Amino acid sequence: MQVRILGAHANQSRETRPISILIDDVLCIDAGSISTALTFDEQHRVRAILLTHQHFDHIQGVPLFAITTAASGVTGVYSIEPVLDALRSHLVNGVIYPTFTERLSFGGPSLEFHTLDPFTETDVLGYRVLAVPVRHGVPAVGYQVTSPAGASLFYTGDTLGGLADAWPHVAPDLLVIEVTFPNSWRGSAKHLAPADLEQELLAYRQIKGSLPDVLVIHMVPWLEDEIRREVDEVARRLGIEIGVAFEDMVIDL
Ligand SMILES: [Zn+2]
Ligand SMILES: [Zn+2]
């Protein structure tokens, strides 16, 4: 399973993009940079999108992707019902953009929506997809994706913590976990800081006995130096390596 980080940050600029994680060129988790990080040919190869929650930095790529791929068939958009509701009500709603569920002058339909039930494994393009609820102030899930060969990742999506509730349900080779702020901002918004990361990883190790590979994602770009220093301290204390995601990073699992 090839994991390609299209966007690794909480905000965008010429150097940074919001979250999208592309698996084997075909399955994309979150749509923050699904159009801005991929060539048109690469966008045509994507056949399914999993959305963790409705915040704009995670869904913004959907409409332009849908226009690009209108001529190349339908892409499945998967999430829990409240996320799909928000997307269809506020973004691809026939006002801001077309709904993309019917034929348009330039092709289509290009999107098809699929509701996922939490804790129920679903087959998406041959991958086993498990949506696990996480706390974030709006309905949100993390995803465990397992390839046909058995490689797996779990991406938390955005969360304010309490992942001890999620850990019993997942067992990934790679844990992709959000860390948005440095410790000085801890508790100021519904996200994790490195000190929270440490608590979440300790809980994981306590519940599961050991830790998988860990990759931190969703940093505020202009706070990243401070975040990286504090993540390094967490890694030292836990006696593990913790990676920090960057745009166009590729990991083979
Ligand atoms: Zn976000
Ligand atoms: Zn969010």
GROMACS .gro file of C-alpha atoms and ligand atoms in nm:
model
  255
    1MET     CA    1   0.000   0.000   0.000
    2GLN     CA    2   0.146   0.333  -0.103
    3VAL     CA    3   0.049   0.629   0.113
    4ARG     CA    4   0.107   0.970  -0.043
    5ILE     CA    5   0.057   1.282   0.169
    6LEU     CA    6  -0.091   1.541  -0.065
    7GLY     CA    7  -0.151   1.797   0.207
    8ALA     CA    8  -0.004   1.789   0.558
    9HIS     CA    9  -0.115   2.118   0.711
   10ALA     CA   10  -0.406   2.308   0.862
   11ASN     CA   11  -0.370   2.601   0.626
   12GLN     CA   12  -0.261   2.666   0.270
   13SER     CA   13   0.001   2.874   0.099
   14ARG     CA   14   0.243   2.825  -0.187
   15GLU     CA   15   0.434   2.573   0.028
   16THR     CA   16   0.160   2.409   0.235
   17ARG     CA   17  -0.169   2.238   0.159
   18PRO     CA   18  -0.464   2.118   0.371
   19ILE     CA   19  -0.512   1.749   0.439
   20SER     CA   20  -0.547   1.483   0.173
   21ILE     CA   21  -0.395   1.137   0.202
   22LEU     CA   22  -0.387   0.937  -0.121
   23ILE     CA   23  -0.369   0.558  -0.108
   24ASP     CA   24  -0.243   0.367  -0.413
   25ASP     CA   25  -0.349   0.653  -0.644
   26VAL     CA   26  -0.719   0.555  -0.615
   27LEU     CA   27  -0.851   0.616  -0.263
   28CYS     CA   28  -0.823   0.961  -0.106
   29ILE     CA   29  -0.886   1.042   0.261
   30ASP     CA   30  -1.008   1.401   0.295
   31ALA     CA   31  -1.020   1.646   0.009
   32GLY     CA   32  -0.822   1.946   0.130
   33SER     CA   33  -0.578   1.922  -0.161
   34ILE     CA   34  -0.721   1.654  -0.389
   35SER     CA   35  -0.730   1.899  -0.681
   36THR     CA   36  -0.437   2.130  -0.602
   37ALA     CA   37  -0.181   1.853  -0.538
   38LEU     CA   38  -0.265   1.624  -0.831
   39THR     CA   39  -0.232   1.649  -1.207
   40PHE     CA   40  -0.553   1.611  -1.407
   41ASP     CA   41  -0.446   1.258  -1.506
   42GLU     CA   42  -0.390   1.172  -1.139
   43GLN     CA   43  -0.730   1.313  -1.044
   44HIS     CA   44  -0.896   1.092  -1.305
   45ARG     CA   45  -0.743   0.785  -1.136
   46VAL     CA   46  -0.903   0.864  -0.797
   47ARG     CA   47  -1.220   0.655  -0.760
   48ALA     CA   48  -1.324   0.712  -0.398
   49ILE     CA   49  -1.298   0.984  -0.132
   50LEU     CA   50  -1.339   0.929   0.245
   51LEU     CA   51  -1.427   1.242   0.442
   52THR     CA   52  -1.350   1.264   0.815
   53HIS     CA   53  -1.566   1.571   0.888
   54GLN     CA   54  -1.724   1.877   0.735
   55HIS     CA   55  -1.466   2.149   0.808
   56PHE     CA   56  -1.374   2.333   0.490
   57ASP     CA   57  -1.003   2.251   0.499
   58HIS     CA   58  -1.101   1.883   0.463
   59ILE     CA   59  -1.370   1.915   0.193
   60GLN     CA   60  -1.264   2.213  -0.018
   61GLY     CA   61  -1.124   2.010  -0.306
   62VAL     CA   62  -1.446   1.819  -0.377
   63PRO     CA   63  -1.618   2.058  -0.624
   64LEU     CA   64  -1.325   2.130  -0.854
   65PHE     CA   65  -1.228   1.762  -0.846
   66ALA     CA   66  -1.586   1.678  -0.947
   67ILE     CA   67  -1.568   1.919  -1.241
   68THR     CA   68  -1.232   1.778  -1.353
   69THR     CA   69  -1.353   1.418  -1.337
   70ALA     CA   70  -1.702   1.472  -1.478
   71ALA     CA   71  -1.600   1.307  -1.804
   72SER     CA   72  -1.432   1.005  -1.644
   73GLY     CA   73  -1.711   0.844  -1.446
   74VAL     CA   74  -1.852   0.855  -1.096
   75THR     CA   75  -1.638   0.891  -0.782
   76GLY     CA   76  -1.778   0.757  -0.455
   77VAL     CA   77  -1.779   1.002  -0.164
   78TYR     CA   78  -1.799   0.818   0.168
   79SER     CA   79  -1.863   0.945   0.519
   80ILE     CA   80  -2.104   0.942   0.808
   81GLU     CA   81  -2.443   1.095   0.727
   82PRO     CA   82  -2.396   1.436   0.904
   83VAL     CA   83  -2.082   1.505   0.700
   84LEU     CA   84  -2.249   1.417   0.369
   85ASP     CA   85  -2.551   1.627   0.472
   86ALA     CA   86  -2.331   1.930   0.539
   87LEU     CA   87  -2.144   1.885   0.210
   88ARG     CA   88  -2.465   1.856   0.007
   89SER     CA   89  -2.636   2.142   0.193
   90HIS     CA   90  -2.355   2.396   0.188
   91LEU     CA   91  -2.101   2.325  -0.086
   92VAL     CA   92  -2.219   2.097  -0.368
   93ASN     CA   93  -2.575   2.223  -0.324
   94GLY     CA   94  -2.676   2.367  -0.663
   95VAL     CA   95  -2.598   2.720  -0.538
   96ILE     CA   96  -2.224   2.740  -0.471
   97TYR     CA   97  -2.152   2.449  -0.706
   98PRO     CA   98  -2.365   2.190  -0.888
   99THR     CA   99  -2.470   1.884  -0.690
  100PHE     CA  100  -2.269   1.667  -0.933
  101THR     CA  101  -2.517   1.382  -0.892
  102GLU     CA  102  -2.679   1.448  -1.232
  103ARG     CA  103  -2.554   1.495  -1.585
  104LEU     CA  104  -2.415   1.841  -1.663
  105SER     CA  105  -2.325   2.004  -1.994
  106PHE     CA  106  -1.961   1.898  -1.948
  107GLY     CA  107  -2.032   1.541  -1.833
  108GLY     CA  108  -2.126   1.360  -1.521
  109PRO     CA  109  -2.276   1.262  -1.293
  110SER     CA  110  -1.940   1.271  -1.120
  111LEU     CA  111  -2.022   1.212  -0.752
  112GLU     CA  112  -2.213   0.940  -0.573
  113PHE     CA  113  -2.263   0.961  -0.196
  114HIS     CA  114  -2.233   0.661   0.035
  115THR     CA  115  -2.319   0.669   0.404
  116LEU     CA  116  -2.087   0.479   0.636
  117ASP     CA  117  -2.198   0.339   0.969
  118PRO     CA  118  -1.936   0.379   1.242
  119PHE     CA  119  -1.769   0.056   1.358
  120THR     CA  120  -1.899  -0.131   1.051
  121GLU     CA  121  -1.627  -0.236   0.808
  122THR     CA  122  -1.715  -0.148   0.449
  123ASP     CA  123  -1.551  -0.258   0.124
  124VAL     CA  124  -1.437   0.043  -0.079
  125LEU     CA  125  -1.249  -0.045  -0.401
  126GLY     CA  126  -1.133  -0.369  -0.236
  127TYR     CA  127  -0.999  -0.190   0.075
  128ARG     CA  128  -1.154  -0.255   0.415
  129VAL     CA  129  -1.265   0.081   0.554
  130LEU     CA  130  -1.361   0.130   0.918
  131ALA     CA  131  -1.501   0.464   1.039
  132VAL     CA  132  -1.431   0.524   1.409
  133PRO     CA  133  -1.595   0.826   1.581
  134VAL     CA  134  -1.361   1.087   1.731
  135ARG     CA  135  -1.435   1.405   1.930
  136HIS     CA  136  -1.394   1.735   1.746
  137GLY     CA  137  -1.695   1.959   1.818
  138VAL     CA  138  -1.868   1.850   1.497
  139PRO     CA  139  -1.950   1.493   1.393
  140ALA     CA  140  -1.615   1.341   1.298
  141VAL     CA  141  -1.457   1.003   1.235
  142GLY     CA  142  -1.112   0.861   1.186
  143TYR     CA  143  -1.053   0.593   0.926
  144GLN     CA  144  -0.870   0.264   0.936
  145VAL     CA  145  -0.797   0.152   0.581
  146THR     CA  146  -0.667  -0.199   0.519
  147SER     CA  147  -0.535  -0.299   0.178
  148PRO     CA  148  -0.616  -0.633   0.011
  149ALA     CA  149  -0.261  -0.743   0.109
  150GLY     CA  150  -0.328  -0.659   0.475
  151ALA     CA  151  -0.134  -0.332   0.518
  152SER     CA  152  -0.324  -0.074   0.720
  153LEU     CA  153  -0.325   0.283   0.841
  154PHE     CA  154  -0.545   0.470   1.084
  155TYR     CA  155  -0.588   0.842   1.035
  156THR     CA  156  -0.752   1.019   1.330
  157GLY     CA  157  -0.882   1.317   1.134
  158ASP     CA  158  -0.916   1.632   1.342
  159THR     CA  159  -0.975   1.560   1.709
  160LEU     CA  160  -0.958   1.725   2.050
  161GLY     CA  161  -0.853   1.394   2.208
  162GLY     CA  162  -1.005   1.113   2.407
  163LEU     CA  163  -0.872   0.864   2.155
  164ALA     CA  164  -0.857   0.592   2.420
  165ASP     CA  165  -1.216   0.525   2.309
  166ALA     CA  166  -1.098   0.468   1.951
  167TRP     CA  167  -0.785   0.263   2.016
  168PRO     CA  168  -0.958  -0.069   2.099
  169HIS     CA  169  -1.118  -0.065   1.752
  170VAL     CA  170  -0.803  -0.017   1.544
  171ALA     CA  171  -0.470  -0.194   1.492
  172PRO     CA  172  -0.284  -0.012   1.212
  173ASP     CA  173   0.069  -0.049   1.079
  174LEU     CA  174   0.082   0.330   1.054
  175LEU     CA  175  -0.096   0.575   1.285
  176VAL     CA  176  -0.149   0.918   1.130
  177ILE     CA  177  -0.250   1.154   1.409
  178GLU     CA  178  -0.329   1.523   1.408
  179VAL     CA  179  -0.115   1.771   1.605
  180THR     CA  180  -0.224   2.122   1.517
  181PHE     CA  181  -0.073   2.353   1.780
  182PRO     CA  182   0.235   2.372   2.005
  183ASN     CA  183   0.187   2.321   2.379
  184SER     CA  184   0.157   2.696   2.441
  185TRP     CA  185  -0.176   2.687   2.256
  186ARG     CA  186  -0.292   2.371   2.430
  187GLY     CA  187  -0.666   2.358   2.497
  188SER     CA  188  -0.740   2.677   2.300
  189ALA     CA  189  -0.919   2.493   2.018
  190LYS     CA  190  -1.053   2.149   1.939
  191HIS     CA  191  -0.717   2.004   1.837
  192LEU     CA  192  -0.415   1.825   1.983
  193ALA     CA  193  -0.083   1.970   2.098
  194PRO     CA  194   0.232   1.756   2.147
  195ALA     CA  195   0.153   1.710   2.519
  196ASP     CA  196  -0.187   1.567   2.417
  197LEU     CA  197  -0.014   1.348   2.159
  198GLU     CA  198   0.197   1.202   2.438
  199GLN     CA  199  -0.111   1.118   2.646
  200GLU     CA  200  -0.289   0.962   2.347
  201LEU     CA  201   0.013   0.749   2.256
  202LEU     CA  202   0.061   0.639   2.616
  203ALA     CA  203  -0.304   0.530   2.620
  204TYR     CA  204  -0.252   0.341   2.294
  205ARG     CA  205   0.052   0.161   2.430
  206GLN     CA  206  -0.130   0.079   2.752
  207ILE     CA  207  -0.429  -0.065   2.564
  208LYS     CA  208  -0.245  -0.240   2.278
  209GLY     CA  209   0.091  -0.323   2.437
  210SER     CA  210   0.301  -0.148   2.171
  211LEU     CA  211   0.289   0.142   1.929
  212PRO     CA  212   0.275   0.132   1.548
  213ASP     CA  213   0.472   0.377   1.332
  214VAL     CA  214   0.345   0.726   1.412
  215LEU     CA  215   0.312   1.019   1.173
  216VAL     CA  216   0.200   1.364   1.288
  217ILE     CA  217  -0.009   1.578   1.051
  218HIS     CA  218  -0.228   1.896   1.034
  219MET     CA  219   0.022   2.142   1.181
  220VAL     CA  220  -0.041   2.517   1.165
  221PRO     CA  221   0.240   2.604   0.922
  222TRP     CA  222   0.377   2.911   1.101
  223LEU     CA  223   0.389   2.723   1.433
  224GLU     CA  224   0.556   2.415   1.289
  225ASP     CA  225   0.911   2.470   1.420
  226GLU     CA  226   0.782   2.482   1.778
  227ILE     CA  227   0.553   2.182   1.719
  228ARG     CA  228   0.843   1.979   1.573
  229ARG     CA  229   1.068   2.054   1.872
  230GLU     CA  230   0.795   1.944   2.113
  231VAL     CA  231   0.709   1.633   1.910
  232ASP     CA  232   1.079   1.537   1.918
  233GLU     CA  233   1.071   1.564   2.299
  234VAL     CA  234   0.764   1.337   2.311
  235ALA     CA  235   0.940   1.084   2.089
  236ARG     CA  236   1.246   1.086   2.317
  237ARG     CA  237   1.037   1.038   2.630
  238LEU     CA  238   0.841   0.750   2.474
  239GLY     CA  239   1.154   0.593   2.323
  240ILE     CA  240   1.007   0.586   1.972
  241GLU     CA  241   1.042   0.770   1.645
  242ILE     CA  242   0.762   1.004   1.543
  243GLY     CA  243   0.749   1.125   1.186
  244VAL     CA  244   0.614   1.464   1.082
  245ALA     CA  245   0.421   1.466   0.756
  246PHE     CA  246   0.504   1.698   0.467
  247GLU     CA  247   0.357   1.765   0.126
  248ASP     CA  248   0.432   1.493  -0.132
  249MET     CA  249   0.575   1.256   0.132
  250VAL     CA  250   0.542   0.893   0.016
  251ILE     CA  251   0.532   0.594   0.254
  252ASP     CA  252   0.523   0.232   0.146
  253LEU     CA  253   0.342  -0.001   0.386
  254ZN      ZN  254  -0.865   2.055   0.983
  255ZN      ZN  255  -1.174   2.025   1.182
   0.00000   0.00000   0.00000
